[in-house]
Amino acid sequence: MGVSKEEISKTIIELEKSFNERWSVGDNRGYLDGFAEEVSYFDPILENIVVGRDKVIAWIDSIYSNPHIVRSEYLNPQVHVSDSGDFAVLAYNLNTFVLDENGKEKQLRAWNATHGYRLIDNQWRIVHSNWAFAQTVTEKIAS
């Protein structure tokens, strides 16, 4: 019986969305509970990589505040699944929206997200998380 890469991709995307939805309403534990012990983590305000679940959780707890996100757009999701079916890389664009002072929706952030997932004890765990702003420069450069 072969690995169903399509089913694994669907599972990973649904899991990621569930983590994001919890984050959006003020519950960061979705992501934090999904981290593997050996997780490595980058975000746009970190100077260096953070490695280890406890250190990543401490970092996120130190900067997290309820973003009050009212809507998220998950764009261009791509999941690459290993032939063995126990590792997957998810990359996607995420646009988040909040309400402005007039109660109208406005975009809060545009992200590029990449997460490595590994199947550990029959649960998909994030072993690497990388968040980047979707656009940080206005000219096209390669270095």
Short mmCIF file of N, CA and C in Angstrom, two decimals:
data_model
loop_
_atom_site.label_atom_id
_atom_site.label_comp_id
_atom_site.label_asym_id
_atom_site.label_seq_id
_atom_site.Cartn_x
_atom_site.Cartn_y
_atom_site.Cartn_z
N MET A 1 0.85 -1.18 0.00
CA MET A 1 0.00 0.00 0.00
C MET A 1 0.89 1.24 0.00
N GLY A 2 0.69 2.11 -0.95
CA GLY A 2 1.51 3.30 -1.10
C GLY A 2 1.04 4.46 -0.24
N VAL A 3 1.87 5.46 -0.19
CA VAL A 3 1.58 6.68 0.55
C VAL A 3 0.65 7.55 -0.29
N SER A 4 -0.39 8.07 0.31
CA SER A 4 -1.28 9.00 -0.39
C SER A 4 -0.80 10.42 -0.15
N LYS A 5 0.01 10.91 -1.08
CA LYS A 5 0.55 12.25 -0.95
C LYS A 5 -0.56 13.29 -0.97
N GLU A 6 -1.62 13.02 -1.72
CA GLU A 6 -2.76 13.94 -1.77
C GLU A 6 -3.45 14.04 -0.41
N GLU A 7 -3.66 12.91 0.24
CA GLU A 7 -4.30 12.91 1.57
C GLU A 7 -3.40 13.59 2.60
N ILE A 8 -2.12 13.32 2.55
CA ILE A 8 -1.19 13.95 3.49
C ILE A 8 -1.19 15.46 3.26
N SER A 9 -1.15 15.89 2.01
CA SER A 9 -1.18 17.33 1.71
C SER A 9 -2.43 17.98 2.27
N LYS A 10 -3.55 17.36 2.07
CA LYS A 10 -4.82 17.88 2.60
C LYS A 10 -4.78 17.98 4.13
N THR A 11 -4.27 16.95 4.78
CA THR A 11 -4.17 16.93 6.24
C THR A 11 -3.28 18.07 6.73
N ILE A 12 -2.13 18.25 6.09
CA ILE A 12 -1.19 19.30 6.50
C ILE A 12 -1.81 20.68 6.34
N ILE A 13 -2.47 20.93 5.23
CA ILE A 13 -3.11 22.24 5.00
C ILE A 13 -4.20 22.49 6.02
N GLU A 14 -5.02 21.50 6.30
CA GLU A 14 -6.09 21.66 7.29
C GLU A 14 -5.51 21.91 8.68
N LEU A 15 -4.45 21.20 9.03
CA LEU A 15 -3.81 21.40 10.32
C LEU A 15 -3.26 22.81 10.44
N GLU A 16 -2.58 23.26 9.40
CA GLU A 16 -2.02 24.61 9.39
C GLU A 16 -3.11 25.66 9.54
N LYS A 17 -4.21 25.50 8.82
CA LYS A 17 -5.32 26.45 8.94
C LYS A 17 -5.89 26.45 10.35
N SER A 18 -5.98 25.28 10.97
CA SER A 18 -6.52 25.23 12.34
C SER A 18 -5.59 25.97 13.31
N PHE A 19 -4.26 25.84 13.12
CA PHE A 19 -3.31 26.58 13.95
C PHE A 19 -3.49 28.09 13.75
N ASN A 20 -3.59 28.51 12.50
CA ASN A 20 -3.75 29.93 12.18
C ASN A 20 -5.05 30.50 12.73
N GLU A 21 -6.13 29.76 12.62
CA GLU A 21 -7.42 30.25 13.11
C GLU A 21 -7.39 30.44 14.62
N ARG A 22 -6.76 29.55 15.34
CA ARG A 22 -6.63 29.72 16.79
C ARG A 22 -5.78 30.94 17.11
N TRP A 23 -4.66 31.09 16.38
CA TRP A 23 -3.77 32.24 16.56
C TRP A 23 -4.54 33.54 16.35
N SER A 24 -5.35 33.58 15.33
CA SER A 24 -6.06 34.79 14.91
C SER A 24 -7.03 35.30 15.97
N VAL A 25 -7.57 34.41 16.77
CA VAL A 25 -8.55 34.81 17.78
C VAL A 25 -7.96 34.90 19.18
N GLY A 26 -6.62 34.82 19.27
CA GLY A 26 -5.99 35.03 20.56
C GLY A 26 -5.48 33.79 21.27
N ASP A 27 -5.45 32.65 20.58
CA ASP A 27 -4.97 31.40 21.18
C ASP A 27 -3.74 30.94 20.41
N ASN A 28 -2.56 31.30 20.90
CA ASN A 28 -1.33 30.92 20.20
C ASN A 28 -0.93 29.47 20.45
N ARG A 29 -1.63 28.77 21.30
CA ARG A 29 -1.26 27.40 21.66
C ARG A 29 -1.43 26.41 20.51
N GLY A 30 -2.23 26.73 19.52
CA GLY A 30 -2.34 25.85 18.36
C GLY A 30 -0.98 25.58 17.77
N TYR A 31 -0.29 26.66 17.42
CA TYR A 31 1.06 26.49 16.88
C TYR A 31 2.01 25.92 17.92
N LEU A 32 1.97 26.45 19.11
CA LEU A 32 2.94 26.03 20.12
C LEU A 32 2.81 24.55 20.44
N ASP A 33 1.57 24.07 20.53
CA ASP A 33 1.35 22.65 20.80
C ASP A 33 1.75 21.78 19.61
N GLY A 34 1.81 22.36 18.42
CA GLY A 34 2.17 21.62 17.23
C GLY A 34 3.66 21.49 16.98
N PHE A 35 4.48 22.17 17.77
CA PHE A 35 5.92 22.12 17.57
C PHE A 35 6.52 20.81 18.10
N ALA A 36 7.46 20.26 17.35
CA ALA A 36 8.25 19.12 17.81
C ALA A 36 9.29 19.61 18.80
N GLU A 37 9.84 18.71 19.58
CA GLU A 37 10.86 19.09 20.57
C GLU A 37 12.05 19.77 19.91
N GLU A 38 12.43 19.33 18.71
CA GLU A 38 13.63 19.84 18.04
C GLU A 38 13.33 20.95 17.04
N VAL A 39 12.17 21.58 17.14
CA VAL A 39 11.77 22.60 16.16
C VAL A 39 12.82 23.70 16.03
N SER A 40 12.98 24.17 14.80
CA SER A 40 13.79 25.36 14.54
C SER A 40 12.84 26.42 13.99
N TYR A 41 13.17 27.70 14.25
CA TYR A 41 12.20 28.76 13.99
C TYR A 41 12.89 30.05 13.56
N PHE A 42 12.31 30.68 12.53
CA PHE A 42 12.71 32.02 12.08
C PHE A 42 11.46 32.88 11.97
N ASP A 43 11.59 34.16 12.25
CA ASP A 43 10.56 35.13 11.89
C ASP A 43 11.27 36.44 11.52
N PRO A 44 10.54 37.43 10.99
CA PRO A 44 11.21 38.63 10.46
C PRO A 44 11.95 39.49 11.48
N ILE A 45 11.65 39.33 12.76
CA ILE A 45 12.33 40.19 13.73
C ILE A 45 13.44 39.47 14.49
N LEU A 46 13.62 38.19 14.19
CA LEU A 46 14.72 37.44 14.80
C LEU A 46 16.01 37.66 14.04
N GLU A 47 17.09 37.83 14.77
CA GLU A 47 18.39 37.96 14.14
C GLU A 47 19.00 36.59 13.87
N ASN A 48 18.71 35.63 14.76
CA ASN A 48 19.27 34.28 14.64
C ASN A 48 18.16 33.25 14.78
N ILE A 49 18.43 32.08 14.27
CA ILE A 49 17.48 30.97 14.38
C ILE A 49 17.32 30.59 15.86
N VAL A 50 16.11 30.19 16.22
CA VAL A 50 15.85 29.68 17.57
C VAL A 50 15.58 28.18 17.41
N VAL A 51 16.24 27.38 18.23
CA VAL A 51 16.12 25.93 18.13
C VAL A 51 15.69 25.35 19.47
N GLY A 52 14.71 24.46 19.42
CA GLY A 52 14.20 23.79 20.61
C GLY A 52 12.83 24.33 20.99
N ARG A 53 11.94 23.40 21.28
CA ARG A 53 10.55 23.76 21.57
C ARG A 53 10.42 24.78 22.69
N ASP A 54 11.09 24.56 23.80
CA ASP A 54 10.96 25.48 24.94
C ASP A 54 11.44 26.89 24.58
N LYS A 55 12.54 26.98 23.84
CA LYS A 55 13.07 28.30 23.46
C LYS A 55 12.15 29.00 22.46
N VAL A 56 11.61 28.23 21.51
CA VAL A 56 10.69 28.83 20.53
C VAL A 56 9.42 29.31 21.22
N ILE A 57 8.88 28.51 22.11
CA ILE A 57 7.68 28.91 22.84
C ILE A 57 7.96 30.16 23.67
N ALA A 58 9.08 30.20 24.35
CA ALA A 58 9.42 31.39 25.15
C ALA A 58 9.50 32.62 24.26
N TRP A 59 10.11 32.49 23.07
CA TRP A 59 10.22 33.62 22.15
C TRP A 59 8.83 34.09 21.72
N ILE A 60 8.01 33.17 21.26
CA ILE A 60 6.69 33.55 20.77
C ILE A 60 5.85 34.14 21.89
N ASP A 61 5.89 33.53 23.06
CA ASP A 61 5.14 34.09 24.20
C ASP A 61 5.59 35.52 24.51
N SER A 62 6.88 35.82 24.31
CA SER A 62 7.40 37.15 24.64
C SER A 62 6.92 38.23 23.67
N ILE A 63 6.52 37.85 22.47
CA ILE A 63 6.11 38.85 21.47
C ILE A 63 4.63 38.77 21.10
N TYR A 64 3.94 37.73 21.52
CA TYR A 64 2.56 37.51 21.06
C TYR A 64 1.56 38.41 21.79
N SER A 65 0.66 38.98 21.00
CA SER A 65 -0.53 39.62 21.54
C SER A 65 -1.66 39.28 20.60
N ASN A 66 -2.86 39.25 21.11
CA ASN A 66 -4.02 38.86 20.30
C ASN A 66 -4.13 39.78 19.09
N PRO A 67 -3.98 39.25 17.88
CA PRO A 67 -4.01 40.10 16.69
C PRO A 67 -5.42 40.48 16.24
N HIS A 68 -6.45 39.84 16.79
CA HIS A 68 -7.85 40.14 16.41
C HIS A 68 -8.06 40.05 14.90
N ILE A 69 -7.51 39.02 14.30
CA ILE A 69 -7.66 38.81 12.86
C ILE A 69 -9.07 38.33 12.58
N VAL A 70 -9.74 39.00 11.64
CA VAL A 70 -11.12 38.66 11.32
C VAL A 70 -11.23 37.78 10.07
N ARG A 71 -10.17 37.76 9.26
CA ARG A 71 -10.19 36.93 8.06
C ARG A 71 -8.76 36.67 7.62
N SER A 72 -8.56 35.48 7.08
CA SER A 72 -7.26 35.10 6.53
C SER A 72 -7.46 34.53 5.14
N GLU A 73 -6.51 34.83 4.26
CA GLU A 73 -6.50 34.25 2.93
C GLU A 73 -5.28 33.34 2.83
N TYR A 74 -5.51 32.10 2.48
CA TYR A 74 -4.44 31.11 2.29
C TYR A 74 -4.25 30.96 0.79
N LEU A 75 -3.14 31.48 0.29
CA LEU A 75 -2.92 31.54 -1.14
C LEU A 75 -1.76 30.64 -1.56
N ASN A 76 -1.92 30.00 -2.70
CA ASN A 76 -0.85 29.23 -3.34
C ASN A 76 -0.22 28.15 -2.47
N PRO A 77 -1.01 27.39 -1.72
CA PRO A 77 -0.39 26.37 -0.87
C PRO A 77 0.26 25.28 -1.72
N GLN A 78 1.47 24.93 -1.33
CA GLN A 78 2.21 23.84 -1.97
C GLN A 78 2.72 22.93 -0.87
N VAL A 79 2.42 21.64 -1.00
CA VAL A 79 2.91 20.67 -0.03
C VAL A 79 3.76 19.65 -0.79
N HIS A 80 4.96 19.45 -0.31
CA HIS A 80 5.86 18.44 -0.87
C HIS A 80 5.98 17.34 0.17
N VAL A 81 5.60 16.13 -0.21
CA VAL A 81 5.57 15.00 0.71
C VAL A 81 6.67 14.02 0.34
N SER A 82 7.39 13.54 1.34
CA SER A 82 8.44 12.55 1.10
C SER A 82 7.83 11.25 0.59
N ASP A 83 8.63 10.48 -0.11
CA ASP A 83 8.15 9.19 -0.63
C ASP A 83 7.72 8.26 0.50
N SER A 84 8.36 8.39 1.66
CA SER A 84 8.01 7.54 2.80
C SER A 84 6.73 8.01 3.50
N GLY A 85 6.31 9.25 3.22
CA GLY A 85 5.07 9.77 3.79
C GLY A 85 5.18 10.24 5.22
N ASP A 86 6.40 10.42 5.73
CA ASP A 86 6.54 10.85 7.12
C ASP A 86 7.12 12.25 7.26
N PHE A 87 7.32 12.92 6.13
CA PHE A 87 7.83 14.29 6.16
C PHE A 87 7.17 15.08 5.05
N ALA A 88 6.82 16.33 5.36
CA ALA A 88 6.18 17.19 4.37
C ALA A 88 6.62 18.63 4.60
N VAL A 89 6.76 19.35 3.51
CA VAL A 89 7.07 20.78 3.57
C VAL A 89 5.89 21.52 2.97
N LEU A 90 5.37 22.47 3.74
CA LEU A 90 4.26 23.31 3.31
C LEU A 90 4.77 24.73 3.11
N ALA A 91 4.45 25.31 1.97
CA ALA A 91 4.76 26.72 1.71
C ALA A 91 3.49 27.37 1.18
N TYR A 92 3.22 28.59 1.64
CA TYR A 92 2.03 29.30 1.18
C TYR A 92 2.17 30.78 1.50
N ASN A 93 1.29 31.56 0.91
CA ASN A 93 1.18 32.98 1.22
C ASN A 93 -0.04 33.15 2.10
N LEU A 94 0.09 33.99 3.11
CA LEU A 94 -1.01 34.24 4.04
C LEU A 94 -1.24 35.74 4.14
N ASN A 95 -2.45 36.14 3.83
CA ASN A 95 -2.87 37.53 4.05
C ASN A 95 -3.81 37.55 5.23
N THR A 96 -3.55 38.45 6.18
CA THR A 96 -4.42 38.56 7.35
C THR A 96 -5.09 39.94 7.37
N PHE A 97 -6.32 39.95 7.88
CA PHE A 97 -7.13 41.16 7.88
C PHE A 97 -7.70 41.40 9.27
N VAL A 98 -7.74 42.68 9.65
CA VAL A 98 -8.32 43.13 10.91
C VAL A 98 -9.34 44.21 10.60
N LEU A 99 -10.04 44.67 11.62
CA LEU A 99 -10.98 45.78 11.44
C LEU A 99 -10.30 47.09 11.81
N ASP A 100 -10.52 48.12 11.01
CA ASP A 100 -9.96 49.43 11.33
C ASP A 100 -10.87 50.14 12.33
N GLU A 101 -10.55 51.38 12.65
CA GLU A 101 -11.31 52.14 13.66
C GLU A 101 -12.76 52.39 13.24
N ASN A 102 -13.05 52.24 11.95
CA ASN A 102 -14.42 52.42 11.46
C ASN A 102 -15.16 51.10 11.28
N GLY A 103 -14.54 50.02 11.71
CA GLY A 103 -15.16 48.70 11.59
C GLY A 103 -15.05 48.10 10.20
N LYS A 104 -14.19 48.68 9.37
CA LYS A 104 -14.00 48.16 8.02
C LYS A 104 -12.74 47.29 8.00
N GLU A 105 -12.81 46.28 7.17
CA GLU A 105 -11.70 45.34 7.06
C GLU A 105 -10.50 45.99 6.36
N LYS A 106 -9.32 45.74 6.93
CA LYS A 106 -8.08 46.20 6.28
C LYS A 106 -7.03 45.12 6.46
N GLN A 107 -6.09 45.07 5.51
CA GLN A 107 -5.05 44.06 5.60
C GLN A 107 -4.06 44.42 6.70
N LEU A 108 -3.78 43.44 7.52
CA LEU A 108 -2.79 43.61 8.58
C LEU A 108 -1.40 43.24 8.07
N ARG A 109 -1.26 42.04 7.52
CA ARG A 109 0.04 41.56 7.06
C ARG A 109 -0.13 40.67 5.83
N ALA A 110 0.97 40.57 5.09
CA ALA A 110 1.10 39.60 4.01
C ALA A 110 2.36 38.80 4.31
N TRP A 111 2.20 37.50 4.46
CA TRP A 111 3.29 36.62 4.88
C TRP A 111 3.65 35.62 3.80
N ASN A 112 4.89 35.18 3.83
CA ASN A 112 5.33 33.96 3.16
C ASN A 112 5.66 33.00 4.29
N ALA A 113 5.01 31.85 4.28
CA ALA A 113 5.22 30.87 5.35
C ALA A 113 5.75 29.56 4.77
N THR A 114 6.71 28.98 5.46
CA THR A 114 7.22 27.67 5.11
C THR A 114 7.36 26.87 6.40
N HIS A 115 6.76 25.68 6.39
CA HIS A 115 6.82 24.83 7.57
C HIS A 115 7.16 23.40 7.17
N GLY A 116 8.11 22.83 7.89
CA GLY A 116 8.43 21.42 7.73
C GLY A 116 7.68 20.64 8.78
N TYR A 117 6.95 19.63 8.33
CA TYR A 117 6.18 18.76 9.23
C TYR A 117 6.77 17.36 9.19
N ARG A 118 6.84 16.73 10.36
CA ARG A 118 7.28 15.34 10.43
C ARG A 118 6.24 14.55 11.22
N LEU A 119 5.99 13.35 10.79
CA LEU A 119 5.06 12.47 11.49
C LEU A 119 5.81 11.83 12.66
N ILE A 120 5.42 12.21 13.88
CA ILE A 120 6.06 11.72 15.10
C ILE A 120 4.98 11.10 15.96
N ASP A 121 5.13 9.82 16.28
CA ASP A 121 4.14 9.10 17.09
C ASP A 121 2.73 9.30 16.53
N ASN A 122 2.60 9.16 15.21
CA ASN A 122 1.33 9.27 14.49
C ASN A 122 0.68 10.64 14.56
N GLN A 123 1.46 11.67 14.87
CA GLN A 123 0.96 13.05 14.86
C GLN A 123 1.91 13.90 14.03
N TRP A 124 1.32 14.77 13.20
CA TRP A 124 2.14 15.69 12.42
C TRP A 124 2.62 16.81 13.34
N ARG A 125 3.93 16.99 13.40
CA ARG A 125 4.55 18.02 14.23
C ARG A 125 5.39 18.94 13.35
N ILE A 126 5.42 20.21 13.71
CA ILE A 126 6.24 21.18 12.99
C ILE A 126 7.68 21.04 13.49
N VAL A 127 8.59 20.75 12.56
CA VAL A 127 10.00 20.64 12.91
C VAL A 127 10.79 21.86 12.45
N HIS A 128 10.21 22.64 11.55
CA HIS A 128 10.82 23.91 11.15
C HIS A 128 9.71 24.88 10.76
N SER A 129 9.83 26.11 11.23
CA SER A 129 8.85 27.16 10.93
C SER A 129 9.59 28.41 10.51
N ASN A 130 9.19 28.95 9.36
CA ASN A 130 9.82 30.16 8.85
C ASN A 130 8.74 31.12 8.37
N TRP A 131 8.67 32.28 9.00
CA TRP A 131 7.74 33.34 8.62
C TRP A 131 8.53 34.50 8.06
N ALA A 132 8.11 35.01 6.91
CA ALA A 132 8.77 36.15 6.29
C ALA A 132 7.70 37.10 5.76
N PHE A 133 7.98 38.39 5.81
CA PHE A 133 7.06 39.35 5.19
C PHE A 133 7.05 39.09 3.70
N ALA A 134 5.89 39.20 3.10
CA ALA A 134 5.74 38.89 1.68
C ALA A 134 6.56 39.83 0.80
N GLN A 135 6.69 41.08 1.23
CA GLN A 135 7.51 42.00 0.44
C GLN A 135 8.23 42.93 1.40
N THR A 136 9.55 42.89 1.34
CA THR A 136 10.34 43.75 2.22
C THR A 136 11.20 44.73 1.44
N VAL A 137 11.31 44.52 0.14
CA VAL A 137 12.06 45.44 -0.71
C VAL A 137 11.20 45.76 -1.94
N THR A 138 11.50 46.83 -2.58
CA THR A 138 10.71 47.20 -3.75
C THR A 138 11.44 46.98 -5.07
N GLU A 139 12.74 46.68 -5.01
CA GLU A 139 13.46 46.40 -6.24
C GLU A 139 13.77 44.90 -6.28
N LYS A 140 13.86 44.36 -7.49
CA LYS A 140 14.15 42.95 -7.64
C LYS A 140 15.64 42.72 -7.51
N ILE A 141 16.00 41.98 -6.44
CA ILE A 141 17.41 41.67 -6.19
C ILE A 141 17.54 40.20 -5.83
N ALA A 142 18.68 39.63 -6.07
CA ALA A 142 18.89 38.20 -5.78
C ALA A 142 19.83 37.98 -4.60
N SER A 143 20.41 39.01 -4.07
CA SER A 143 21.34 38.80 -2.95
C SER A 143 21.16 39.87 -1.91
#
